[in-house]
Tab-separated table of C-alpha atoms in Angstrom:
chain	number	residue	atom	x	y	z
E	186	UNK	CA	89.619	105.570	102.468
E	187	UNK	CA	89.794	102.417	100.289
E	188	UNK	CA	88.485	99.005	100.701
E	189	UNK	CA	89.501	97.710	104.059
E	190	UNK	CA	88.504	94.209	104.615
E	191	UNK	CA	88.224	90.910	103.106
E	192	UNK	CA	83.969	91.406	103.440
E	193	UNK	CA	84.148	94.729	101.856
E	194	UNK	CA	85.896	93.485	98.718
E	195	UNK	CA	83.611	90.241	98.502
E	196	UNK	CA	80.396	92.857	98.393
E	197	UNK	CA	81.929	95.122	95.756
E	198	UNK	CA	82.963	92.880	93.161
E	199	UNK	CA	81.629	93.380	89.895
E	200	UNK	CA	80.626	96.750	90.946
E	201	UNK	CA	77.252	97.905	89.754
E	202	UNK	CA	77.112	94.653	87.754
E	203	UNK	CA	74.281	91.929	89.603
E	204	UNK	CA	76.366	89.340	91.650
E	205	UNK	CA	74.566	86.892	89.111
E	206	UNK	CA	76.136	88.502	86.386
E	207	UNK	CA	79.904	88.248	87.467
E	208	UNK	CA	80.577	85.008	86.207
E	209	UNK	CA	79.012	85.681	82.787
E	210	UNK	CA	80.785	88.925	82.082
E	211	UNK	CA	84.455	86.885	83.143
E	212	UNK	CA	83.372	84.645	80.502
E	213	UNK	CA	82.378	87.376	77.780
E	214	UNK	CA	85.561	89.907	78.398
E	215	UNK	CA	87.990	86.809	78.129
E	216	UNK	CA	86.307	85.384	74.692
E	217	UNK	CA	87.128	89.411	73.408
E	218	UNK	CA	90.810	88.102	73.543
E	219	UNK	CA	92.840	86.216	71.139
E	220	UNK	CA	95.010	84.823	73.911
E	221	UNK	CA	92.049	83.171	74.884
E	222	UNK	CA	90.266	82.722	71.336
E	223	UNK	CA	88.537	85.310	70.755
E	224	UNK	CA	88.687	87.606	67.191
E	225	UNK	CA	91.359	90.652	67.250
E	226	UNK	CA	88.805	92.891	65.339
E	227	UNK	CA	85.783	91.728	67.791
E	228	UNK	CA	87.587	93.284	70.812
E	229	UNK	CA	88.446	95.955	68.488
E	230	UNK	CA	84.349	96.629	67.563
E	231	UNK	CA	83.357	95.921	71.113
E	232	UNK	CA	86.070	97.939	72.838
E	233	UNK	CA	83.916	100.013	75.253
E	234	UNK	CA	81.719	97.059	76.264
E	235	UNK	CA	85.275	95.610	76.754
E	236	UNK	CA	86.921	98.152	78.930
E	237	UNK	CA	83.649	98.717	80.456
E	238	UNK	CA	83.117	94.879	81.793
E	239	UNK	CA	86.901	94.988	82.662
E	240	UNK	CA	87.012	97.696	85.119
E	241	UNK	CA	82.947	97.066	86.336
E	242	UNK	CA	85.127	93.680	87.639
E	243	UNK	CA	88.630	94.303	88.969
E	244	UNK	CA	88.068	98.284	90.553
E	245	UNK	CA	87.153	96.302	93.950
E	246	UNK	CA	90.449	94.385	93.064
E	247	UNK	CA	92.566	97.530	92.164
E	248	UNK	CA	91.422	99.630	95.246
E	249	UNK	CA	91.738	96.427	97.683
E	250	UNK	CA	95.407	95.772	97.060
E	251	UNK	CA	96.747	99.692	95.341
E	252	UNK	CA	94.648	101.871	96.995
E	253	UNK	CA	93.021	104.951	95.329
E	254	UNK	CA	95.550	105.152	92.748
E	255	UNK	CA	95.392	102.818	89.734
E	256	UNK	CA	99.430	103.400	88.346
E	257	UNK	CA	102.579	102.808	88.831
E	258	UNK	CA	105.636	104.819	89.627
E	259	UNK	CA	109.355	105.550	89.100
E	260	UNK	CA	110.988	104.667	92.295
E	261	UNK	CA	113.954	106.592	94.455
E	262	UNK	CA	115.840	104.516	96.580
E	263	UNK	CA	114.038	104.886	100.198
E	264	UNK	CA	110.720	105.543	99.107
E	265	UNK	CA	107.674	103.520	99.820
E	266	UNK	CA	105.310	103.151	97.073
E	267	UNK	CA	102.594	104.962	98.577
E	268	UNK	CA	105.154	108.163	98.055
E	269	UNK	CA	105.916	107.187	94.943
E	270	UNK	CA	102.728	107.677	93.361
E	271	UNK	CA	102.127	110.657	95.299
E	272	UNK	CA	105.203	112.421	93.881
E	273	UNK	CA	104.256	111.105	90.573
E	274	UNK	CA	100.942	112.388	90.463
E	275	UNK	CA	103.121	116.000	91.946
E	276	UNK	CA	105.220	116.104	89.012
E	277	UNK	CA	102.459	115.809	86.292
E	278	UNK	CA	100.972	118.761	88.217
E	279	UNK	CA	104.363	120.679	88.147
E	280	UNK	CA	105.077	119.568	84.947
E	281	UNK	CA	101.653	121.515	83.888
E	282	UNK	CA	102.413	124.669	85.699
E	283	UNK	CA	99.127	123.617	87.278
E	284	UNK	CA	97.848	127.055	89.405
E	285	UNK	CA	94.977	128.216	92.060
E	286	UNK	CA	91.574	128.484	90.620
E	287	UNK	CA	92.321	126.780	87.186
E	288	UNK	CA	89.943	124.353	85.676
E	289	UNK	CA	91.663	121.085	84.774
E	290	UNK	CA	90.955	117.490	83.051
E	291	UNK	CA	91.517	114.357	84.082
E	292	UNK	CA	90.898	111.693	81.171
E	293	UNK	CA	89.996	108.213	82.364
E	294	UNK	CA	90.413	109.288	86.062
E	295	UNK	CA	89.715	105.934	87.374
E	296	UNK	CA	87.493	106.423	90.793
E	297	UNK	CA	89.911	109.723	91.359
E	298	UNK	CA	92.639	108.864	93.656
E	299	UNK	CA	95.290	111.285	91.608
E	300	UNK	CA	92.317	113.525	90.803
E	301	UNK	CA	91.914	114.100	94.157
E	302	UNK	CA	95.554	114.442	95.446
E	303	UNK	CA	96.577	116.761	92.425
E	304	UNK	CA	93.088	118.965	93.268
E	305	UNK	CA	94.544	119.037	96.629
E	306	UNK	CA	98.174	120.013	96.064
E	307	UNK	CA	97.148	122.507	92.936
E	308	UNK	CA	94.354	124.090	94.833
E	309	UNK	CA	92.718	124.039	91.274
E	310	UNK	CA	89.244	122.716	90.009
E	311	UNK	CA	89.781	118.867	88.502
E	312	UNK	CA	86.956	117.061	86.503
E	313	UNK	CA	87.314	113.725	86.000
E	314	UNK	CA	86.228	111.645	82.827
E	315	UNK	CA	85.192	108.050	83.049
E	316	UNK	CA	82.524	106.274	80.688
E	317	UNK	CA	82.227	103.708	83.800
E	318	UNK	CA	79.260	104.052	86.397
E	319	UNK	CA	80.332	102.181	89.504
E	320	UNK	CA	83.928	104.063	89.555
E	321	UNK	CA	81.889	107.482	89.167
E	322	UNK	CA	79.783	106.093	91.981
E	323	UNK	CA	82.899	105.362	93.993
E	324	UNK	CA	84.666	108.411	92.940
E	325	UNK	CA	82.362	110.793	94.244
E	326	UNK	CA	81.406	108.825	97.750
E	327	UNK	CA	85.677	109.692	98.100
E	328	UNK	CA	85.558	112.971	96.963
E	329	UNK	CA	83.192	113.644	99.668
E	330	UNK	CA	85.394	111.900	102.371
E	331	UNK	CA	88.297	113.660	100.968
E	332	UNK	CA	86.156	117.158	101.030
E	333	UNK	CA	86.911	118.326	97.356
E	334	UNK	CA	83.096	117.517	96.271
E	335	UNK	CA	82.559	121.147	95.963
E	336	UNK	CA	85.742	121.890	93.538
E	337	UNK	CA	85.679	118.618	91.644
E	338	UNK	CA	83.782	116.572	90.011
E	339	UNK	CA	83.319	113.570	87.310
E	340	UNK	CA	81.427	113.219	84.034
E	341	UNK	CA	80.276	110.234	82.762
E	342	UNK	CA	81.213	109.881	78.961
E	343	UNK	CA	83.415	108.333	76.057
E	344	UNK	CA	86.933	110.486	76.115
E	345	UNK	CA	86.671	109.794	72.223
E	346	UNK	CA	83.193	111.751	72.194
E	347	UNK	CA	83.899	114.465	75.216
E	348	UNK	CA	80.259	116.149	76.351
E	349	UNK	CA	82.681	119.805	76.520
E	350	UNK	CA	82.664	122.830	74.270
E	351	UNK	CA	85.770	123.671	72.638
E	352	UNK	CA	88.592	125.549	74.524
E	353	UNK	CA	87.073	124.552	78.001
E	354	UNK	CA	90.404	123.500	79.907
E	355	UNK	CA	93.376	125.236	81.386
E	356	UNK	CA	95.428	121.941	81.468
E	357	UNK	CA	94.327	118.410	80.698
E	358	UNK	CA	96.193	114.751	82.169
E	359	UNK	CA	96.076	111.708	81.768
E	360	UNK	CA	97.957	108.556	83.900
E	361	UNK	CA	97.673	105.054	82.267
E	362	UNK	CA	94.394	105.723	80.482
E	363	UNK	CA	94.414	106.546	77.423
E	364	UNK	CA	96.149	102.851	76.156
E	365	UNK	CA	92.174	101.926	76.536
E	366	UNK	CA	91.072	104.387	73.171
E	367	UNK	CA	91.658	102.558	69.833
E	368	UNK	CA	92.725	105.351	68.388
E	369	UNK	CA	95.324	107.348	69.450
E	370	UNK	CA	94.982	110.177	66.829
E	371	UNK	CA	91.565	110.499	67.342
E	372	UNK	CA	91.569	110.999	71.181
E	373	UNK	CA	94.678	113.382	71.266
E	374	UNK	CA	92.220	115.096	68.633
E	375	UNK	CA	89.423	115.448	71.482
E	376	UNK	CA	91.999	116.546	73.991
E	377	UNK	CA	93.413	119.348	71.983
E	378	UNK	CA	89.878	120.250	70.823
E	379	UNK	CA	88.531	121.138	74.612
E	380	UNK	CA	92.232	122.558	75.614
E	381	UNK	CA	92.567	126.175	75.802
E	382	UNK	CA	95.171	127.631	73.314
E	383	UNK	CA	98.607	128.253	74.601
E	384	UNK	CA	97.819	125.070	77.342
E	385	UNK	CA	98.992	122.018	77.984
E	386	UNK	CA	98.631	118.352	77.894
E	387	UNK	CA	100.850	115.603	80.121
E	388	UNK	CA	100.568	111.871	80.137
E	389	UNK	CA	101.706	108.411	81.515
E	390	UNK	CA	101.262	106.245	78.422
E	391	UNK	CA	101.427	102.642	78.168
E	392	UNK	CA	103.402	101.674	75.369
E	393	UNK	CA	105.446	98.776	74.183
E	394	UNK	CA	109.132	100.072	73.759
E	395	UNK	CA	111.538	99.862	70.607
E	396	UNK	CA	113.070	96.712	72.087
E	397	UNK	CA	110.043	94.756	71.400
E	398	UNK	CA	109.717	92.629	68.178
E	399	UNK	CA	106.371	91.944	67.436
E	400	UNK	CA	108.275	88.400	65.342
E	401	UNK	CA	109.408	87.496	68.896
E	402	UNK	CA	106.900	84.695	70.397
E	403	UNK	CA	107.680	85.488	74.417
E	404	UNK	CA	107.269	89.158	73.421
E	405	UNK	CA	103.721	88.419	71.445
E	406	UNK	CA	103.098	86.425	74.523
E	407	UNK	CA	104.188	88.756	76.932
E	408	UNK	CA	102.031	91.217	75.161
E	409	UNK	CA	98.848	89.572	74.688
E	410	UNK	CA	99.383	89.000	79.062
E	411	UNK	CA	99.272	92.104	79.600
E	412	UNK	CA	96.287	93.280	77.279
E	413	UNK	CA	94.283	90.665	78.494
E	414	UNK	CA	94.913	91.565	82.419
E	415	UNK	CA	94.753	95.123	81.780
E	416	UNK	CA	91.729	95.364	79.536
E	417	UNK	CA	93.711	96.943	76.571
E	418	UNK	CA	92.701	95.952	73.107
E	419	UNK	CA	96.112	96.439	71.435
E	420	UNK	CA	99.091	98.252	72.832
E	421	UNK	CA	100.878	101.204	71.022
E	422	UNK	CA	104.317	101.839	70.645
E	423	UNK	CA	105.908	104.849	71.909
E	424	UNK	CA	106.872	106.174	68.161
E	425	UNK	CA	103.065	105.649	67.452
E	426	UNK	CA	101.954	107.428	70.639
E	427	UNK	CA	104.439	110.664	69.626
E	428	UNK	CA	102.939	110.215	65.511
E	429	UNK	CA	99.394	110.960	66.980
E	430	UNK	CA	100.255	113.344	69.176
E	431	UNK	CA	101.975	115.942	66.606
E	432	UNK	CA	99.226	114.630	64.134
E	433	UNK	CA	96.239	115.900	66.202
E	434	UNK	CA	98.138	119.008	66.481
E	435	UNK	CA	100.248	119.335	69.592
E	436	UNK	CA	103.375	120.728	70.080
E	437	UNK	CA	105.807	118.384	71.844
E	438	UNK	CA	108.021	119.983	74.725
E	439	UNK	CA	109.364	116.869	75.531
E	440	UNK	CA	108.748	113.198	75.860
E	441	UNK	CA	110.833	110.439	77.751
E	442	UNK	CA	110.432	106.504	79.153
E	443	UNK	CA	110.760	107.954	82.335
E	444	UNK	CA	111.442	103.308	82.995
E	445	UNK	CA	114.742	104.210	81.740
E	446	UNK	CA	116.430	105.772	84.202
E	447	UNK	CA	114.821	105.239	87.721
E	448	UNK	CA	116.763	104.040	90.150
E	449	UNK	CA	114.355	100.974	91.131
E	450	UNK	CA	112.045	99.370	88.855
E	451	UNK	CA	108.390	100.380	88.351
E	452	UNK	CA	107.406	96.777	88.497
E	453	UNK	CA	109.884	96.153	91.777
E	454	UNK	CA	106.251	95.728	93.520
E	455	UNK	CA	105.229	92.756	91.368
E	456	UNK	CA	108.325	90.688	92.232
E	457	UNK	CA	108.054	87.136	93.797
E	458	UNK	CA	110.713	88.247	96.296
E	459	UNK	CA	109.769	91.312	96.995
E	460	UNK	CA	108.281	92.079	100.414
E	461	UNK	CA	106.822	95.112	102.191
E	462	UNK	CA	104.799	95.653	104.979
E	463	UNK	CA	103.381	99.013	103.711
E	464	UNK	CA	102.639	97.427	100.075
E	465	UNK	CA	101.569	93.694	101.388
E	466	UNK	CA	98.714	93.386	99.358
E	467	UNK	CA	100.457	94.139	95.848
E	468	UNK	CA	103.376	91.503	96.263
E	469	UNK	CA	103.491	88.210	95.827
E	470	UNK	CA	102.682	87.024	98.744
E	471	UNK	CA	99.976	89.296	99.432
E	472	UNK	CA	98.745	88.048	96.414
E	473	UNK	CA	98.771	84.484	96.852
E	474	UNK	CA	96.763	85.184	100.314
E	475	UNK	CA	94.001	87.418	98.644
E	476	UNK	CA	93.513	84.660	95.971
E	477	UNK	CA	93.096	82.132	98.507
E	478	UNK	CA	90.734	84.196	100.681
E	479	UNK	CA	88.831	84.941	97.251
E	480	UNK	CA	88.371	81.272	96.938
E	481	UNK	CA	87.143	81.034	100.556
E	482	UNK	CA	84.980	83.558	100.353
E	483	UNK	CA	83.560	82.497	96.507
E	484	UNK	CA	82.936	79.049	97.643
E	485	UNK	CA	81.210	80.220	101.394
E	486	UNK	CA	79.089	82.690	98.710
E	487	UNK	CA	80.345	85.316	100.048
E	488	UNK	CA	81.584	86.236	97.271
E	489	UNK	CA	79.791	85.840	93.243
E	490	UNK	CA	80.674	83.244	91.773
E	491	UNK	CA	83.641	84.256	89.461
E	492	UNK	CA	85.291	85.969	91.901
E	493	UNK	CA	88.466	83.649	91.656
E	494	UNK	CA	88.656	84.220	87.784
E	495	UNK	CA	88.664	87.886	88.022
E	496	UNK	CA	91.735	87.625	90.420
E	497	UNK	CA	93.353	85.083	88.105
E	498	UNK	CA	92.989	88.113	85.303
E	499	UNK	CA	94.942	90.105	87.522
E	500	UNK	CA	97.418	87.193	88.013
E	501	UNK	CA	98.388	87.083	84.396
E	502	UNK	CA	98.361	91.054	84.230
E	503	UNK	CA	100.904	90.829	87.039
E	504	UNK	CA	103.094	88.584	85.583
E	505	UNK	CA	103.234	89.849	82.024
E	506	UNK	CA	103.814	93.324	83.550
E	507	UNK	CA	106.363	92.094	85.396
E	508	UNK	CA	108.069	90.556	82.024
E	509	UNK	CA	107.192	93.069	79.996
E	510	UNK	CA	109.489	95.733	82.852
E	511	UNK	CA	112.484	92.829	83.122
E	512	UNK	CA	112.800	92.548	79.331
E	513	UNK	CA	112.319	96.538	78.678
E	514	UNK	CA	109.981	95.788	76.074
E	515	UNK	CA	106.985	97.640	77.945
E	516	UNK	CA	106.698	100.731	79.680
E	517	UNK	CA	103.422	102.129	82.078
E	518	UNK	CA	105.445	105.741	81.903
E	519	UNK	CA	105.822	107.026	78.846
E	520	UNK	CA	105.374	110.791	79.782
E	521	UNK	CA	105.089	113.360	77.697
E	522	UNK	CA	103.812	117.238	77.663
E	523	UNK	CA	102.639	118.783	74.744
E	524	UNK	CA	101.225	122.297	74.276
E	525	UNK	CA	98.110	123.379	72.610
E	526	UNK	CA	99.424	126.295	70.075
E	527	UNK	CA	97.985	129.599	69.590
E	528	UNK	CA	96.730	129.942	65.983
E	529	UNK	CA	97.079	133.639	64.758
E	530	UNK	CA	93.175	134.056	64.623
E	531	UNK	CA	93.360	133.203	68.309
């Protein structure tokens, strides 16, 4: 059951953050970015406050126009996008060999809309990790709705520090999370640290592809668009993503841009001409109308003040997103699965 109405967005935004303090955190998580003058290595140093501010402002966004589900999808011809990230969230769960009764991670689960449907068609035990309160918050009140509160659950905590003893997980996932650590090597290190030997790991990465050329100015530009509506600090490539994976110790089954080959574009939602009844809120129109009606409702004070600024984030993340897809120079689905190796003194 996500946000509904135009009043039940206005109330949520900046989640647990004071309405007082909306328009002060805009301010501080856009001066983090050099696309907006702020220092490269001061994002870098303040990344969780970063992330954290990010997603304490736009979750009432994401769950207003997406729904429970904060990714994107491959697309088969005929298929709403609603189906598309449910299949999506199905294959990672295939892809895992996911089976009844097993005890699972989610890393940076977002307020657990795949959590939640992959609990459901797994029949296994999911927690989720998130270091941010108001999506925990949110998270659970769904869980309940959903009745999977008893078999799942979500743990508030860094997933570059992760509160678990070694070997604790049958299977770990993550979808479009992970771009937010700093440090590849050294989360993929925490991962395979709390995995069970002879288990596996899947992912959705974002990563810019080999066709971007960091000497290109539209691709810098497209770039920086994307970090700065997405709350990422510095996008990986995919060769970097598959370097830190082996380095922390995994062994790679196999690994594709599953962009390349679907048979309509991830980023077919974000297109200006693009219209759908069952989507409205995501495309362009639907856009234009929420930020509009954020504007109403910001200026009635209905709405904190800042309220049109976070939307305008969103704005650039849409159309860099959308550039980054029609130039193939970034990808949200980078998948890969990896396995966890069984050492001899295992």
């Amino acid at each position: 059951m996500s946000k509904a109405g135009a009043l039940d967005l206005a109330s949520s935004i900046g989640g647990k953050l004071d309405k007082t303090e909306v328009l002060p955190a805009v301010e501080k998580y856009e001066k983090y970015h050099v696309f907006d003058g702020g220092e490269e290595e001061e994002r870098k140093a303040n990344n969780n406050d970063m992330v954290n501010k990010y997603y304490d402002l736009v979750t009432s966004f994401y769950e207003f126009g997406w729904g429970e589900s904060f990714h994107f999808a491959n697309r088969w011809n005929g298929e709403s996008l609603r189906e598309s990230l449910k299949r999506y969230e199905h294959f990672i769960a295939l892809q895992l060999g996911l089976k009844h009764g097993q005890k699972v991670l989610d890393v940076g689960c977002g307020i657990g809309g795949p959590l939640r449907e992959i609990a459901r068609f797994s029949f296994t035990s999911i927690t989720g990790l998130n270091d941010n309160e108001y999506q925990i918050t949110r998270g659970k009140e769904l869980n309940r709705i959903a009745g999977v509160d008893t078999t799942c659950n979500f743990v508030k905590a860094d997933f570059m520090k992760m509160p678990f003893p070694d070997n604790s997980f049958d299977a770990v996932y993550a979808i479009e999370a992970t771009c937010h650590a700093l440090d590849a090597y050294g989360c993929y290190k925490e991962i395979y640290r709390v995995l069970k030997p002879g288990q596996c790991f899947a992912a959705y990465e974002w990563c810019m592809t080999d066709s971007f050329d960091p000497k290109n100015q539209e691709h810098r530009k497209i770039k920086r668009e994307i970090e700065i509506g997405d709350g990422v600090a510095d996008i990986r490539s995919t060769r970097k993503c598959l370097e830190a994976l082996k380095q922390a110790g995994f062994e790679v089954i196999w690994e594709k841009d599953l962009a390349v080959d679907s048979p309509l574009p991830w980023y077919l939602p974000l297109y200006k001409n693009n219209f759908s009844l069952s989507s409205f809120r995501v495309t362009a129109l639907g856009r234009f109308i929420t930020r509009n009606m954020v504007k109403a409702l910001e200026f009635a004070g209905l709405a904190p003040m800042g309220s049109k600024r976070v939307h305008d984030l969103l704005e650039k993340a849409a159309d860099g997103l959308l550039e980054g897809g029609r130039k193939e120079i970034f990808t949200p689905m980078y998948f890969f699965l990896a396995r966890k190796p069984v050492l001899e003194n295992q």
